PDB file of C-alpha atoms in Angstrom:
ATOM      1  CA  MET A  30      16.415   2.270 -51.458  1.00 52.00           C
ATOM      2  CA  ASN A  31      19.805   0.618 -51.949  1.00 55.00           C
ATOM      3  CA  ARG A  32      22.414   0.117 -49.266  1.00 54.00           C
ATOM      4  CA  LYS A  33      24.506   3.169 -50.161  1.00 55.00           C
ATOM      5  CA  GLU A  34      21.460   5.448 -50.137  1.00 54.00           C
ATOM      6  CA  PHE A  35      20.371   3.919 -46.816  1.00 48.00           C
ATOM      7  CA  LEU A  36      23.716   4.703 -45.210  1.00 52.00           C
ATOM      8  CA  LYS A  37      24.016   8.224 -46.573  1.00 47.00           C
ATOM      9  CA  GLY A  38      20.416   9.131 -45.987  1.00 44.00           C
ATOM     10  CA  GLY A  39      20.262   8.273 -42.309  1.00 43.00           C
ATOM     11  CA  LEU A  40      22.218   9.021 -39.205  1.00 35.00           C
ATOM     12  CA  LEU A  41      23.854   6.065 -37.525  1.00 36.00           C
ATOM     13  CA  LEU A  42      23.969   5.642 -33.778  1.00 34.00           C
ATOM     14  CA  GLY A  43      27.577   5.237 -32.728  1.00 36.00           C
ATOM     15  CA  GLY A  44      29.351   5.117 -29.390  1.00 38.00           C
ATOM     16  CA  THR A  45      29.919   8.860 -29.575  1.00 41.00           C
ATOM     17  CA  GLY A  46      26.611  10.210 -30.813  1.00 41.00           C
ATOM     18  CA  LEU A  47      24.948  10.489 -34.199  1.00 35.00           C
ATOM     19  CA  ILE A  48      27.255  10.911 -37.168  1.00 37.00           C
ATOM     20  CA  ARG A  49      27.089  10.117 -40.847  1.00 39.00           C
ATOM     21  CA  PRO A  50      29.607   7.629 -42.239  1.00 39.00           C
ATOM     22  CA  ASP A  51      30.620  10.057 -45.006  1.00 40.00           C
ATOM     23  CA  GLU A  52      31.226  12.783 -42.426  1.00 40.00           C
ATOM     24  CA  ALA A  53      33.444  10.771 -40.085  1.00 37.00           C
ATOM     25  CA  PHE A  54      36.162  13.107 -38.912  1.00 36.00           C
ATOM     26  CA  ALA A  55      39.422  12.494 -40.722  1.00 39.00           C
ATOM     27  CA  ALA A  56      42.988  13.142 -39.685  1.00 40.00           C
ATOM     28  CA  SER A  57      46.316  11.954 -40.974  1.00 38.00           C
ATOM     29  CA  THR A  58      49.215  10.561 -39.028  1.00 39.00           C
ATOM     30  CA  ASP A  59      52.606  10.432 -40.709  1.00 42.00           C
ATOM     31  CA  GLY A  60      50.991   9.871 -44.097  1.00 39.00           C
ATOM     32  CA  ALA A  61      48.439   7.362 -42.852  1.00 38.00           C
ATOM     33  CA  LEU A  62      45.051   6.845 -44.418  1.00 37.00           C
ATOM     34  CA  PRO A  63      42.249   9.126 -43.208  1.00 54.00           C
ATOM     35  CA  ASP A  64      39.375   7.743 -41.157  1.00 82.00           C
ATOM     36  CA  LYS A  65      37.286   6.114 -43.825  1.00 87.00           C
ATOM     37  CA  LEU A  66      34.575   3.883 -42.430  1.00 94.00           C
ATOM     38  CA  VAL A  67      32.925   2.756 -45.674  1.00 93.00           C
ATOM     39  CA  ASP A  68      34.121   1.775 -49.140  1.00 92.00           C
ATOM     40  CA  ALA A  69      32.880   3.117 -52.474  1.00 90.00           C
ATOM     41  CA  ASN A  70      29.839   0.822 -52.313  1.00 90.00           C
ATOM     42  CA  GLY A  71      28.791   1.980 -48.867  1.00 90.00           C
ATOM     43  CA  GLN A  72      30.025  -1.189 -47.174  1.00 94.00           C
ATOM     44  CA  PHE A  73      31.709  -0.823 -43.807  1.00 96.00           C
ATOM     45  CA  ALA A  74      35.336  -1.682 -44.520  1.00 95.00           C
ATOM     46  CA  LEU A  75      38.475  -2.368 -42.519  1.00 96.00           C
ATOM     47  CA  ASN A  76      41.297  -0.026 -43.494  1.00 93.00           C
ATOM     48  CA  PRO A  77      44.866  -1.313 -43.484  1.00 94.00           C
ATOM     49  CA  LEU A  78      46.904  -0.294 -40.482  1.00 95.00           C
ATOM     50  CA  PRO A  79      48.797   3.000 -40.949  1.00 93.00           C
ATOM     51  CA  TYR A  80      52.034   1.163 -40.083  1.00 96.00           C
ATOM     52  CA  ASN A  81      53.423  -2.379 -40.058  1.00 96.00           C
ATOM     53  CA  GLU A  82      52.552  -4.776 -37.252  1.00 97.00           C
ATOM     54  CA  THR A  83      55.933  -4.413 -35.508  1.00 97.00           C
ATOM     55  CA  PHE A  84      55.796  -0.592 -35.521  1.00 97.00           C
ATOM     56  CA  LEU A  85      54.536  -0.221 -31.941  1.00 97.00           C
ATOM     57  CA  GLU A  86      56.873  -2.722 -30.311  1.00 96.00           C
ATOM     58  CA  PRO A  87      57.896  -3.173 -27.556  1.00 96.00           C
ATOM     59  CA  TYR A  88      54.843  -1.414 -26.127  1.00 97.00           C
ATOM     60  CA  MET A  89      52.339  -3.330 -28.252  1.00 96.00           C
ATOM     61  CA  ASP A  90      53.430  -6.670 -29.689  1.00 96.00           C
ATOM     62  CA  ALA A  91      52.908  -7.645 -33.328  1.00 97.00           C
ATOM     63  CA  GLU A  92      50.758 -10.703 -32.547  1.00 97.00           C
ATOM     64  CA  THR A  93      48.294  -8.706 -30.460  1.00 96.00           C
ATOM     65  CA  LEU A  94      48.186  -5.953 -33.054  1.00 97.00           C
ATOM     66  CA  HIS A  95      47.464  -8.455 -35.840  1.00 97.00           C
ATOM     67  CA  LEU A  96      44.685 -10.251 -33.975  1.00 97.00           C
ATOM     68  CA  HIS A  97      43.201  -7.012 -32.662  1.00 98.00           C
ATOM     69  CA  HIS A  98      43.077  -5.336 -36.063  1.00 98.00           C
ATOM     70  CA  GLN A  99      42.177  -8.237 -38.332  1.00 97.00           C
ATOM     71  CA  PHE A 100      39.757 -10.190 -36.180  1.00 97.00           C
ATOM     72  CA  HIS A 101      38.330  -7.912 -33.504  1.00 97.00           C
ATOM     73  CA  HIS A 102      38.112  -4.696 -35.514  1.00 98.00           C
ATOM     74  CA  GLY A 103      37.564  -6.509 -38.811  1.00 97.00           C
ATOM     75  CA  GLY A 104      34.845  -8.622 -37.244  1.00 98.00           C
ATOM     76  CA  ALA A 105      33.012  -5.528 -36.026  1.00 98.00           C
ATOM     77  CA  ALA A 106      32.999  -4.002 -39.516  1.00 98.00           C
ATOM     78  CA  LYS A 107      31.612  -7.207 -41.025  1.00 98.00           C
ATOM     79  CA  ALA A 108      28.974  -7.514 -38.313  1.00 98.00           C
ATOM     80  CA  ALA A 109      27.847  -3.906 -38.849  1.00 98.00           C
ATOM     81  CA  ASN A 110      27.255  -4.744 -42.517  1.00 98.00           C
ATOM     82  CA  LYS A 111      25.049  -7.664 -41.485  1.00 97.00           C
ATOM     83  CA  ASP A 112      23.149  -5.412 -39.064  1.00 97.00           C
ATOM     84  CA  ILE A 113      22.400  -2.923 -41.848  1.00 96.00           C
ATOM     85  CA  GLN A 114      21.215  -5.724 -44.123  1.00 96.00           C
ATOM     86  CA  GLN A 115      18.831  -7.042 -41.490  1.00 96.00           C
ATOM     87  CA  ILE A 116      17.435  -3.572 -40.789  1.00 96.00           C
ATOM     88  CA  GLN A 117      16.928  -2.973 -44.512  1.00 95.00           C
ATOM     89  CA  LYS A 118      15.172  -6.305 -44.848  1.00 95.00           C
ATOM     90  CA  ALA A 119      12.840  -5.571 -41.945  1.00 94.00           C
ATOM     91  CA  VAL A 120      11.989  -2.107 -43.290  1.00 94.00           C
ATOM     92  CA  ALA A 121      11.393  -3.424 -46.828  1.00 94.00           C
ATOM     93  CA  GLU A 122       9.068  -6.166 -45.548  1.00 92.00           C
ATOM     94  CA  GLY A 123       7.315  -3.943 -43.045  1.00 92.00           C
ATOM     95  CA  ASN A 124       8.333  -6.362 -40.306  1.00 89.00           C
ATOM     96  CA  PHE A 125       9.468  -4.271 -37.356  1.00 92.00           C
ATOM     97  CA  GLU A 126       9.473  -6.992 -34.705  1.00 91.00           C
ATOM     98  CA  THR A 127      13.240  -7.485 -35.026  1.00 91.00           C
ATOM     99  CA  VAL A 128      14.244  -3.872 -35.639  1.00 93.00           C
ATOM    100  CA  ASP A 129      15.015  -3.171 -31.988  1.00 93.00           C
ATOM    101  CA  TYR A 130      17.430  -6.109 -31.828  1.00 95.00           C
ATOM    102  CA  TRP A 131      19.333  -5.202 -34.992  1.00 96.00           C
ATOM    103  CA  THR A 132      19.426  -1.506 -34.165  1.00 96.00           C
ATOM    104  CA  LYS A 133      21.134  -2.313 -30.862  1.00 96.00           C
ATOM    105  CA  LYS A 134      23.555  -4.595 -32.679  1.00 97.00           C
ATOM    106  CA  LEU A 135      24.353  -1.851 -35.183  1.00 97.00           C
ATOM    107  CA  SER A 136      25.034   0.610 -32.361  1.00 97.00           C
ATOM    108  CA  TYR A 137      27.472  -1.860 -30.827  1.00 97.00           C
ATOM    109  CA  HIS A 138      29.309  -2.932 -33.985  1.00 98.00           C
ATOM    110  CA  PHE A 139      29.414   0.453 -35.693  1.00 97.00           C
ATOM    111  CA  SER A 140      30.746   2.087 -32.536  1.00 97.00           C
ATOM    112  CA  SER A 141      33.471  -0.555 -32.340  1.00 97.00           C
ATOM    113  CA  HIS A 142      34.424   0.083 -35.977  1.00 98.00           C
ATOM    114  CA  LEU A 143      34.507   3.839 -35.421  1.00 97.00           C
ATOM    115  CA  LEU A 144      36.535   3.797 -32.202  1.00 97.00           C
ATOM    116  CA  HIS A 145      39.039   1.238 -33.466  1.00 98.00           C
ATOM    117  CA  THR A 146      39.585   3.282 -36.625  1.00 97.00           C
ATOM    118  CA  ILE A 147      40.517   6.273 -34.474  1.00 97.00           C
ATOM    119  CA  PHE A 148      42.603   4.143 -32.102  1.00 98.00           C
ATOM    120  CA  TRP A 149      45.118   3.028 -34.738  1.00 97.00           C
ATOM    121  CA  THR A 150      45.953   6.582 -35.796  1.00 96.00           C
ATOM    122  CA  ASN A 151      46.173   7.761 -32.182  1.00 97.00           C
ATOM    123  CA  LEU A 152      49.334   5.639 -31.795  1.00 98.00           C
ATOM    124  CA  THR A 153      52.916   6.072 -32.960  1.00 97.00           C
ATOM    125  CA  ASN A 154      56.307   4.597 -32.084  1.00 96.00           C
ATOM    126  CA  LYS A 155      57.785   7.639 -30.377  1.00 93.00           C
ATOM    127  CA  LYS A 156      56.857   9.547 -27.265  1.00 94.00           C
ATOM    128  CA  SER A 157      55.238  12.938 -27.705  1.00 96.00           C
ATOM    129  CA  GLU A 158      53.336  15.494 -25.662  1.00 97.00           C
ATOM    130  CA  PRO A 159      50.569  17.982 -26.463  1.00 98.00           C
ATOM    131  CA  THR A 160      51.624  21.386 -27.767  1.00 97.00           C
ATOM    132  CA  GLY A 161      50.040  24.556 -29.143  1.00 96.00           C
ATOM    133  CA  GLU A 162      46.268  24.964 -29.058  1.00 96.00           C
ATOM    134  CA  LEU A 163      45.710  21.440 -27.781  1.00 97.00           C
ATOM    135  CA  LEU A 164      47.945  22.036 -24.766  1.00 98.00           C
ATOM    136  CA  LYS A 165      46.251  25.388 -24.158  1.00 97.00           C
ATOM    137  CA  LYS A 166      42.836  23.733 -24.252  1.00 97.00           C
ATOM    138  CA  ILE A 167      44.015  20.999 -21.882  1.00 98.00           C
ATOM    139  CA  GLY A 168      45.321  23.605 -19.454  1.00 97.00           C
ATOM    140  CA  GLN A 169      42.057  25.533 -19.527  1.00 96.00           C
ATOM    141  CA  GLN A 170      39.938  22.435 -19.010  1.00 95.00           C
ATOM    142  CA  PHE A 171      42.001  20.224 -16.720  1.00 97.00           C
ATOM    143  CA  GLY A 172      44.691  22.453 -15.235  1.00 97.00           C
ATOM    144  CA  SER A 173      47.681  20.675 -16.771  1.00 98.00           C
ATOM    145  CA  TYR A 174      48.696  17.837 -19.064  1.00 98.00           C
ATOM    146  CA  ASP A 175      49.694  15.692 -16.075  1.00 97.00           C
ATOM    147  CA  LYS A 176      46.250  16.129 -14.541  1.00 98.00           C
ATOM    148  CA  LEU A 177      44.595  15.137 -17.816  1.00 98.00           C
ATOM    149  CA  LYS A 178      46.798  12.036 -18.017  1.00 97.00           C
ATOM    150  CA  GLY A 179      45.788  11.063 -14.499  1.00 98.00           C
ATOM    151  CA  TYR A 180      42.121  11.671 -15.267  1.00 98.00           C
ATOM    152  CA  ILE A 181      41.882   9.750 -18.526  1.00 98.00           C
ATOM    153  CA  ALA A 182      44.131   6.945 -17.248  1.00 98.00           C
ATOM    154  CA  ALA A 183      41.922   6.444 -14.184  1.00 98.00           C
ATOM    155  CA  THR A 184      38.843   6.587 -16.377  1.00 97.00           C
ATOM    156  CA  ALA A 185      40.172   3.845 -18.658  1.00 98.00           C
ATOM    157  CA  LYS A 186      41.553   1.642 -15.881  1.00 98.00           C
ATOM    158  CA  ASN A 187      38.349   1.671 -13.845  1.00 97.00           C
ATOM    159  CA  ILE A 188      35.827   0.782 -16.531  1.00 96.00           C
ATOM    160  CA  ASP A 189      33.523  -2.007 -15.401  1.00 95.00           C
ATOM    161  CA  GLY A 190      34.197  -4.860 -17.801  1.00 94.00           C
ATOM    162  CA  ASN A 191      35.350  -3.888 -21.291  1.00 96.00           C
ATOM    163  CA  GLY A 192      35.358  -0.471 -22.886  1.00 97.00           C
ATOM    164  CA  TRP A 193      37.250   2.696 -23.702  1.00 98.00           C
ATOM    165  CA  GLY A 194      38.624   5.801 -22.077  1.00 98.00           C
ATOM    166  CA  VAL A 195      37.849   8.717 -24.411  1.00 98.00           C
ATOM    167  CA  LEU A 196      39.056  12.294 -24.648  1.00 98.00           C
ATOM    168  CA  ALA A 197      36.504  14.134 -26.760  1.00 97.00           C
ATOM    169  CA  TYR A 198      35.656  17.594 -28.001  1.00 97.00           C
ATOM    170  CA  GLN A 199      32.202  18.809 -27.000  1.00 96.00           C
ATOM    171  CA  PRO A 200      31.174  21.368 -29.647  1.00 95.00           C
ATOM    172  CA  TYR A 201      28.116  22.578 -27.734  1.00 93.00           C
ATOM    173  CA  ALA A 202      30.362  24.050 -25.049  1.00 93.00           C
ATOM    174  CA  ASP A 203      33.636  24.312 -27.014  1.00 94.00           C
ATOM    175  CA  THR A 204      35.340  22.204 -24.349  1.00 96.00           C
ATOM    176  CA  LEU A 205      37.263  18.975 -23.948  1.00 98.00           C
ATOM    177  CA  THR A 206      35.587  16.194 -22.009  1.00 97.00           C
ATOM    178  CA  VAL A 207      36.623  12.753 -20.745  1.00 98.00           C
ATOM    179  CA  ILE A 208      34.173   9.905 -21.237  1.00 96.00           C
ATOM    180  CA  GLN A 209      34.146   6.448 -19.711  1.00 96.00           C
ATOM    181  CA  CYS A 210      32.647   4.261 -22.428  1.00 96.00           C
ATOM    182  CA  GLU A 211      31.534   0.745 -21.511  1.00 96.00           C
ATOM    183  CA  ASN A 212      31.634  -1.771 -24.349  1.00 95.00           C
ATOM    184  CA  HIS A 213      31.715   0.475 -27.429  1.00 96.00           C
ATOM    185  CA  GLU A 214      28.559   2.526 -27.049  1.00 94.00           C
ATOM    186  CA  LYS A 215      27.415   2.786 -23.421  1.00 95.00           C
ATOM    187  CA  LEU A 216      27.776   5.915 -21.256  1.00 92.00           C
ATOM    188  CA  GLN A 217      28.335   8.034 -24.339  1.00 88.00           C
ATOM    189  CA  GLN A 218      27.907  11.795 -24.363  1.00 91.00           C
ATOM    190  CA  TRP A 219      25.740  13.082 -27.193  1.00 91.00           C
ATOM    191  CA  GLY A 220      27.497  15.288 -29.706  1.00 93.00           C
ATOM    192  CA  ALA A 221      30.986  14.662 -28.327  1.00 95.00           C
ATOM    193  CA  ILE A 222      33.641  13.988 -30.985  1.00 95.00           C
ATOM    194  CA  PRO A 223      36.413  11.639 -29.811  1.00 96.00           C
ATOM    195  CA  ILE A 224      39.960  12.821 -30.461  1.00 97.00           C
ATOM    196  CA  LEU A 225      41.824  10.256 -28.325  1.00 98.00           C
ATOM    197  CA  VAL A 226      40.603   6.760 -27.443  1.00 98.00           C
ATOM    198  CA  ILE A 227      42.162   4.169 -25.152  1.00 98.00           C
ATOM    199  CA  ASP A 228      41.009   0.604 -25.794  1.00 98.00           C
ATOM    200  CA  VAL A 229      40.797  -1.455 -22.596  1.00 98.00           C
ATOM    201  CA  TRP A 230      39.020  -4.474 -23.981  1.00 97.00           C
ATOM    202  CA  GLU A 231      41.043  -7.511 -22.944  1.00 96.00           C
ATOM    203  CA  HIS A 232      41.855  -8.320 -26.556  1.00 95.00           C
ATOM    204  CA  ALA A 233      43.941  -5.126 -26.674  1.00 96.00           C
ATOM    205  CA  TYR A 234      46.458  -6.316 -24.110  1.00 96.00           C
ATOM    206  CA  TYR A 235      45.906  -9.856 -22.800  1.00 95.00           C
ATOM    207  CA  LEU A 236      48.738 -11.597 -24.713  1.00 95.00           C
ATOM    208  CA  LYS A 237      51.473  -9.254 -23.494  1.00 96.00           C
ATOM    209  CA  TYR A 238      50.089  -7.736 -20.299  1.00 96.00           C
ATOM    210  CA  LYS A 239      47.914 -10.662 -19.137  1.00 96.00           C
ATOM    211  CA  ASN A 240      45.369  -9.253 -16.671  1.00 95.00           C
ATOM    212  CA  LYS A 241      47.371  -6.102 -15.922  1.00 96.00           C
ATOM    213  CA  ARG A 242      45.167  -3.466 -17.508  1.00 97.00           C
ATOM    214  CA  GLN A 243      46.742  -0.695 -15.460  1.00 97.00           C
ATOM    215  CA  ASP A 244      50.207  -1.477 -16.832  1.00 98.00           C
ATOM    216  CA  PHE A 245      48.866  -1.441 -20.383  1.00 97.00           C
ATOM    217  CA  VAL A 246      47.171   1.942 -19.952  1.00 98.00           C
ATOM    218  CA  ASP A 247      50.292   3.474 -18.389  1.00 97.00           C
ATOM    219  CA  THR A 248      52.428   2.090 -21.218  1.00 97.00           C
ATOM    220  CA  LEU A 249      50.180   3.556 -23.898  1.00 97.00           C
ATOM    221  CA  PHE A 250      51.247   7.074 -22.926  1.00 97.00           C
ATOM    222  CA  ASN A 251      54.631   6.228 -24.449  1.00 97.00           C
ATOM    223  CA  ILE A 252      53.087   5.827 -27.903  1.00 97.00           C
ATOM    224  CA  ILE A 253      50.161   8.263 -28.027  1.00 98.00           C
ATOM    225  CA  ASN A 254      50.448  10.449 -31.103  1.00 97.00           C
ATOM    226  CA  TRP A 255      49.532  13.847 -29.682  1.00 98.00           C
ATOM    227  CA  ASP A 256      50.021  15.455 -33.104  1.00 97.00           C
ATOM    228  CA  ASN A 257      47.190  13.259 -34.352  1.00 97.00           C
ATOM    229  CA  VAL A 258      45.069  14.238 -31.360  1.00 97.00           C
ATOM    230  CA  ALA A 259      45.762  17.917 -32.100  1.00 97.00           C
ATOM    231  CA  ASP A 260      44.776  17.426 -35.753  1.00 96.00           C
ATOM    232  CA  ARG A 261      41.518  15.830 -34.658  1.00 96.00           C
ATOM    233  CA  LEU A 262      40.757  18.697 -32.302  1.00 96.00           C
ATOM    234  CA  ASN A 263      41.347  21.248 -35.062  1.00 94.00           C
ATOM    235  CA  ILE A 264      39.072  19.358 -37.452  1.00 93.00           C
ATOM    236  CA  ALA A 265      36.374  18.882 -34.795  1.00 93.00           C
ATOM    237  CA  ARG A 266      36.350  22.582 -33.953  1.00 93.00           C
ATOM    238  CA  LYS A 267      35.708  23.436 -37.603  1.00 88.00           C
ATOM    239  CA  LYS A 268      32.682  21.164 -37.923  1.00 74.00           C
TER     240      LYS A 268
END
């Protein structure tokens, strides 16, 4: 079995449940590339940013954006490729002593690649608010947009260590849910499809905001692309 067949034939454990790379939910943002996690050869690949590195200033500086995208996200994609190679090697040789280690590594790196890919398209350079069906769903689930903001902001700010605050669609109940995700894959909720992710790893904010995670999270609400979030909800509900 070659690498591409391995990827397409099996479900990968990500930070948000089991999904196939070729079924990763896609959404556009102002003409940006869709969420594409692998290239034509089945290799995990880093997409270019959907905007230039100064696009999110002054809320997110160009230096942080460059390092975050190229080295932290890019490094996760490369590491996930290595994890797959090691799993393939172990399976081919019938040597399963190391499978547990590499499977855990794949969960970590693949989840990072997935969540970062969503993160870039969740951001824009103008303030927006939820409308239409998304706003209706938020009202039904959380009472109001302001209450959701308070909920997801507190969730992101209070993560132990590094991680993500996630607003996700739970298809089993047709509801929205907020998830506190430690690292990239811990405390996940099976089946939930993320539609908005807030990265609170220190590499997302340390150059500009120093140790002030709370300030960074509050600032992000100035550049969340709620149209993108709405697109993701519509796509998730059709799956």
